[in-house]
PDB file of C-alpha atoms in Angstrom:
ATOM      1  CA  MET N1477     108.522 166.430 123.817  1.00  0.00           C
ATOM      2  CA  THR N1478     106.075 168.385 123.505  1.00  0.00           C
ATOM      3  CA  LEU N1479     101.746 168.166 121.668  1.00  0.00           C
ATOM      4  CA  GLU N1480     101.045 170.544 118.990  1.00  0.00           C
ATOM      5  CA  HIS N1481      97.168 171.433 118.490  1.00  0.00           C
ATOM      6  CA  SER N1482      95.600 172.128 115.553  1.00  0.00           C
ATOM      7  CA  GLN N1483      92.349 171.393 113.392  1.00  0.00           C
ATOM      8  CA  LEU N1484      92.825 168.567 110.614  1.00  0.00           C
ATOM      9  CA  LYS N1485      91.470 166.775 107.844  1.00  0.00           C
ATOM     10  CA  PHE N1486      92.178 163.173 106.769  1.00  0.00           C
ATOM     11  CA  ALA N1487      91.930 162.016 103.308  1.00  0.00           C
ATOM     12  CA  LYS N1488      93.165 158.841 101.867  1.00  0.00           C
ATOM     13  CA  SER N1489      96.756 158.448 100.615  1.00  0.00           C
ATOM     14  CA  GLU N1490      96.776 157.678  97.062  1.00  0.00           C
ATOM     15  CA  SER N1491     100.343 155.942  97.315  1.00  0.00           C
ATOM     16  CA  THR N1492      99.849 154.068 100.494  1.00  0.00           C
ATOM     17  CA  GLY N1493      95.694 153.748 101.333  1.00  0.00           C
ATOM     18  CA  GLU N1494      96.509 155.513 105.159  1.00  0.00           C
ATOM     19  CA  LEU N1495      94.788 158.494 105.864  1.00  0.00           C
ATOM     20  CA  ILE N1496      96.852 161.614 106.241  1.00  0.00           C
ATOM     21  CA  GLY N1497      96.310 165.215 106.626  1.00  0.00           C
ATOM     22  CA  PHE N1498      98.811 168.681 106.273  1.00  0.00           C
ATOM     23  CA  VAL N1499      99.922 171.323 109.180  1.00  0.00           C
ATOM     24  CA  SER N1500     101.710 173.958 108.396  1.00  0.00           C
ATOM     25  CA  ARG N1501     103.329 176.741 110.549  1.00  0.00           C
ATOM     26  CA  HIS N1502     102.263 180.275 111.065  1.00  0.00           C
ATOM     27  CA  SER N1503     104.766 182.681 110.317  1.00  0.00           C
ATOM     28  CA  LYS N1504     103.662 185.234 112.454  1.00  0.00           C
ATOM     29  CA  THR N1505     101.870 183.325 115.089  1.00  0.00           C
ATOM     30  CA  ARG N1506     103.920 180.006 114.510  1.00  0.00           C
ATOM     31  CA  GLN N1507     101.198 177.836 114.987  1.00  0.00           C
ATOM     32  CA  LEU N1508     100.090 174.541 113.483  1.00  0.00           C
ATOM     33  CA  ARG N1509      97.484 175.362 110.965  1.00  0.00           C
ATOM     34  CA  GLY N1510      95.373 172.278 109.402  1.00  0.00           C
ATOM     35  CA  VAL N1511      96.496 172.553 105.889  1.00  0.00           C
ATOM     36  CA  ARG N1512      95.048 171.224 101.962  1.00  0.00           C
ATOM     37  CA  GLU N1513      97.696 168.811 100.965  1.00  0.00           C
ATOM     38  CA  ASP N1514      98.045 171.277  97.546  1.00  0.00           C
ATOM     39  CA  SER N1515      98.386 174.330  99.782  1.00  0.00           C
ATOM     40  CA  ARG N1516     101.395 176.660  98.407  1.00  0.00           C
ATOM     41  CA  PHE N1517     102.561 177.179 102.241  1.00  0.00           C
ATOM     42  CA  GLY N1518     105.476 174.725 103.265  1.00  0.00           C
ATOM     43  CA  LYS N1519     103.353 171.727 105.077  1.00  0.00           C
ATOM     44  CA  GLN N1520     104.245 168.473 106.872  1.00  0.00           C
ATOM     45  CA  ILE N1521     102.703 165.326 107.092  1.00  0.00           C
ATOM     46  CA  CYS N1522     100.463 164.305 109.616  1.00  0.00           C
ATOM     47  CA  VAL N1523      99.746 160.050 110.505  1.00  0.00           C
ATOM     48  CA  LEU N1524      97.755 158.830 112.838  1.00  0.00           C
ATOM     49  CA  SER N1525      98.682 156.350 115.314  1.00  0.00           C
ATOM     50  CA  GLU N1526      98.457 153.102 115.402  1.00  0.00           C
ATOM     51  CA  ASP N1527      95.570 152.935 118.175  1.00  0.00           C
ATOM     52  CA  LEU N1528      93.589 155.478 116.208  1.00  0.00           C
ATOM     53  CA  LYS N1529      93.508 153.987 112.811  1.00  0.00           C
ATOM     54  CA  GLY N1530      90.194 152.757 111.799  1.00  0.00           C
ATOM     55  CA  SER N1531      88.422 155.193 114.399  1.00  0.00           C
ATOM     56  CA  VAL N1532      88.786 158.647 112.348  1.00  0.00           C
ATOM     57  CA  ARG N1533      86.784 159.163 108.794  1.00  0.00           C
ATOM     58  CA  PRO N1534      88.091 161.019 106.090  1.00  0.00           C
ATOM     59  CA  ASN N1535      86.429 164.603 105.560  1.00  0.00           C
ATOM     60  CA  ILE N1536      85.666 165.251 108.870  1.00  0.00           C
ATOM     61  CA  LEU N1537      86.831 167.966 110.755  1.00  0.00           C
ATOM     62  CA  TYR N1538      89.478 166.826 114.104  1.00  0.00           C
ATOM     63  CA  ALA N1539      91.028 168.544 116.792  1.00  0.00           C
ATOM     64  CA  VAL N1540      94.179 166.742 117.176  1.00  0.00           C
ATOM     65  CA  GLU N1541      97.169 166.628 119.281  1.00  0.00           C
ATOM     66  CA  MET N1542     100.125 165.614 117.508  1.00  0.00           C
ATOM     67  CA  LYS N1543     104.111 164.692 118.707  1.00  0.00           C
ATOM     68  CA  PRO N1544     106.884 165.446 115.774  1.00  0.00           C
ATOM     69  CA  MET N1545     107.961 162.659 114.030  1.00  0.00           C
ATOM     70  CA  HIS N1546     111.972 161.757 115.144  1.00  0.00           C
ATOM     71  CA  LYS N1547     113.454 162.954 112.645  1.00  0.00           C
ATOM     72  CA  GLN N1548     111.230 166.565 112.674  1.00  0.00           C
ATOM     73  CA  HIS N1549     109.739 165.883 108.411  1.00  0.00           C
ATOM     74  CA  GLY N1550     105.896 165.484 109.787  1.00  0.00           C
ATOM     75  CA  TYR N1551     103.584 164.922 112.551  1.00  0.00           C
ATOM     76  CA  VAL N1552     101.967 161.615 114.701  1.00  0.00           C
ATOM     77  CA  VAL N1553      97.719 162.378 115.621  1.00  0.00           C
ATOM     78  CA  VAL N1554      97.854 160.424 119.105  1.00  0.00           C
ATOM     79  CA  ALA N1555      94.161 161.810 119.556  1.00  0.00           C
ATOM     80  CA  ALA N1556      91.445 163.446 117.812  1.00  0.00           C
ATOM     81  CA  THR N1557      88.337 164.423 118.397  1.00  0.00           C
ATOM     82  CA  PRO N1558      85.410 165.292 116.134  1.00  0.00           C
ATOM     83  CA  VAL N1559      84.533 169.588 116.487  1.00  0.00           C
ATOM     84  CA  LEU N1560      81.092 169.734 116.606  1.00  0.00           C
ATOM     85  CA  PHE N1561      79.166 172.729 115.179  1.00  0.00           C
ATOM     86  CA  LYS N1562      76.339 174.703 116.742  1.00  0.00           C
ATOM     87  CA  ALA N1563      73.868 174.616 114.657  1.00  0.00           C
ATOM     88  CA  ALA N1564      71.342 177.603 113.915  1.00  0.00           C
ATOM     89  CA  ILE N1565      67.665 177.056 111.856  1.00  0.00           C
ATOM     90  CA  GLU N1566      66.230 180.318 110.059  1.00  0.00           C
ATOM     91  CA  THR N1567      62.778 180.270 108.747  1.00  0.00           C
ATOM     92  CA  ILE N1568      62.109 182.503 105.800  1.00  0.00           C
ATOM     93  CA  VAL N1569      58.462 183.375 104.219  1.00  0.00           C
ATOM     94  CA  VAL N1570      57.462 185.819 101.756  1.00  0.00           C
ATOM     95  CA  PRO N1571      53.943 185.037 101.074  1.00  0.00           C
ATOM     96  CA  LYS N1572      53.873 183.087  97.363  1.00  0.00           C
ATOM     97  CA  THR N1573      57.542 183.243  96.916  1.00  0.00           C
ATOM     98  CA  ILE N1574      59.751 181.485  98.979  1.00  0.00           C
ATOM     99  CA  TYR N1575      58.964 179.262 101.588  1.00  0.00           C
ATOM    100  CA  GLN N1576      62.060 178.183 103.339  1.00  0.00           C
ATOM    101  CA  VAL N1577      64.048 176.299 106.533  1.00  0.00           C
ATOM    102  CA  THR N1578      67.795 176.944 106.342  1.00  0.00           C
ATOM    103  CA  VAL N1579      69.530 174.941 109.131  1.00  0.00           C
ATOM    104  CA  THR N1580      73.341 176.330 109.170  1.00  0.00           C
ATOM    105  CA  PHE N1581      76.651 174.984 111.041  1.00  0.00           C
ATOM    106  CA  GLY N1582      80.325 175.616 110.228  1.00  0.00           C
ATOM    107  CA  ASN N1583      80.730 175.824 106.597  1.00  0.00           C
ATOM    108  CA  LYS N1584      77.348 173.728 105.348  1.00  0.00           C
ATOM    109  CA  LYS N1585      73.777 175.026 105.129  1.00  0.00           C
ATOM    110  CA  ILE N1586      71.339 173.322 104.056  1.00  0.00           C
ATOM    111  CA  PHE N1587      68.065 173.731 102.527  1.00  0.00           C
ATOM    112  CA  PHE N1588      64.100 172.790 103.467  1.00  0.00           C
ATOM    113  CA  ASP N1589      62.025 174.339 100.262  1.00  0.00           C
ATOM    114  CA  PRO N1590      58.789 172.638  99.641  1.00  0.00           C
ATOM    115  CA  LYS N1591      58.094 174.734  96.770  1.00  0.00           C
ATOM    116  CA  ASP N1592      61.239 175.278  94.706  1.00  0.00           C
ATOM    117  CA  GLY N1593      63.464 172.347  95.829  1.00  0.00           C
ATOM    118  CA  LYS N1594      65.405 170.873  93.634  1.00  0.00           C
ATOM    119  CA  SER N1595      66.023 167.458  94.884  1.00  0.00           C
ATOM    120  CA  PHE N1596      64.022 164.594  96.986  1.00  0.00           C
ATOM    121  CA  ASN N1597      66.278 166.102 100.130  1.00  0.00           C
ATOM    122  CA  SER N1598      65.237 169.613  99.717  1.00  0.00           C
ATOM    123  CA  ARG N1599      61.503 169.242  98.768  1.00  0.00           C
ATOM    124  CA  THR N1600      60.529 166.985 101.854  1.00  0.00           C
ATOM    125  CA  ILE N1601      60.986 167.314 105.646  1.00  0.00           C
ATOM    126  CA  GLU N1602      62.194 163.834 105.996  1.00  0.00           C
ATOM    127  CA  GLY N1603      65.377 164.332 103.189  1.00  0.00           C
ATOM    128  CA  VAL N1604      66.530 166.859 105.015  1.00  0.00           C
ATOM    129  CA  VAL N1605      66.307 164.781 108.564  1.00  0.00           C
ATOM    130  CA  GLY N1606      67.688 162.466 106.776  1.00  0.00           C
ATOM    131  CA  VAL N1607      71.087 164.624 105.790  1.00  0.00           C
ATOM    132  CA  LEU N1608      71.281 166.050 109.277  1.00  0.00           C
ATOM    133  CA  GLU N1609      70.789 162.460 110.685  1.00  0.00           C
ATOM    134  CA  ASN N1610      73.932 161.293 108.720  1.00  0.00           C
ATOM    135  CA  ARG N1611      75.992 164.366 110.139  1.00  0.00           C
ATOM    136  CA  PRO N1612      78.534 163.494 112.452  1.00  0.00           C
ATOM    137  CA  ASP N1613      79.723 167.292 113.518  1.00  0.00           C
ATOM    138  CA  ILE N1614      76.446 168.973 114.671  1.00  0.00           C
ATOM    139  CA  ALA N1615      76.453 169.528 118.171  1.00  0.00           C
ATOM    140  CA  ASP N1616      73.111 168.470 119.630  1.00  0.00           C
ATOM    141  CA  LYS N1617      71.725 166.649 116.766  1.00  0.00           C
ATOM    142  CA  GLU N1618      68.581 165.691 118.644  1.00  0.00           C
ATOM    143  CA  GLN N1619      67.199 169.227 119.849  1.00  0.00           C
ATOM    144  CA  VAL N1620      68.433 170.066 116.382  1.00  0.00           C
ATOM    145  CA  LEU N1621      66.310 167.549 114.663  1.00  0.00           C
ATOM    146  CA  ALA N1622      63.277 168.432 116.321  1.00  0.00           C
ATOM    147  CA  THR N1623      63.674 172.206 116.752  1.00  0.00           C
ATOM    148  CA  PHE N1624      63.696 171.716 112.474  1.00  0.00           C
ATOM    149  CA  ARG N1625      60.533 169.252 112.202  1.00  0.00           C
ATOM    150  CA  LYS N1626      58.797 171.723 114.140  1.00  0.00           C
ATOM    151  CA  GLN N1627      59.767 174.876 112.174  1.00  0.00           C
ATOM    152  CA  ALA N1628      59.380 172.560 108.911  1.00  0.00           C
ATOM    153  CA  GLN N1629      56.062 171.646 110.219  1.00  0.00           C
ATOM    154  CA  THR N1630      54.843 175.406 111.008  1.00  0.00           C
ATOM    155  CA  LEU N1631      56.471 176.541 107.797  1.00  0.00           C
ATOM    156  CA  VAL N1632      54.295 173.562 105.221  1.00  0.00           C
ATOM    157  CA  ARG N1633      51.029 175.285 107.508  1.00  0.00           C
ATOM    158  CA  ASN N1634      51.783 178.537 106.159  1.00  0.00           C
ATOM    159  CA  MET N1635      52.146 177.758 102.973  1.00  0.00           C
ATOM    160  CA  GLU N1636      49.468 175.658 102.529  1.00  0.00           C
ATOM    161  CA  THR N1637      47.256 179.132 104.248  1.00  0.00           C
ATOM    162  CA  ASP N1638      48.531 180.794 101.173  1.00  0.00           C
ATOM    163  CA  GLY N1639      46.868 178.650  98.947  1.00  0.00           C
ATOM    164  CA  TYR N1640      49.926 176.096  97.987  1.00  0.00           C
ATOM    165  CA  LEU N1641      49.097 172.511  97.897  1.00  0.00           C
ATOM    166  CA  TYR N1642      52.257 170.272  99.842  1.00  0.00           C
ATOM    167  CA  ILE N1643      52.358 166.957  98.908  1.00  0.00           C
ATOM    168  CA  GLN N1644      55.050 164.745  99.884  1.00  0.00           C
ATOM    169  CA  PRO N1645      56.307 163.140  97.017  1.00  0.00           C
ATOM    170  CA  LYS N1646      57.760 159.599  96.448  1.00  0.00           C
ATOM    171  CA  ASN N1647      61.020 158.220  96.087  1.00  0.00           C
ATOM    172  CA  LEU N1648      61.913 161.537  93.918  1.00  0.00           C
ATOM    173  CA  GLY N1649      65.299 160.673  94.286  1.00  0.00           C
ATOM    174  CA  LEU N1650      65.440 156.796  94.825  1.00  0.00           C
ATOM    175  CA  LYS N1651      65.701 156.269  91.244  1.00  0.00           C
TER     176      LYS N1651
END
């Protein structure tokens, strides 16, 4: 029995409450690809093996190994490893207009915008650090946090040099 490899996100089943995922076989390459439940392609269900239940979290991308079910109507996931994304940090400064530090990883972008940020998490360094710390899919997280803090503090100094007063908002989003 051969193992198949793919990448999946799991979601909680409405009927059983178990975590499930779906795969579809690509028509040309014949590889299994993770798809959404509402995909128009022919899909098969993936369920977790007993030893993985409780260790896999929903809505996180996993690299998985699967084996076919006995009746060939789906797959049993026998190994799941979270996929870690390399983060890129970019600082954008247009004097008196834009002051931003952007952290990009996977399909996600997290902004630090002390001048025009809409929430506590985007206006404060500690708000963005809190969001980044809670993400399980960032590779080399400590280095990313240190680089972000350094660039964010430099951005705040540049902003203050241009005449803006930066005051850390207190409990802005914690009402």
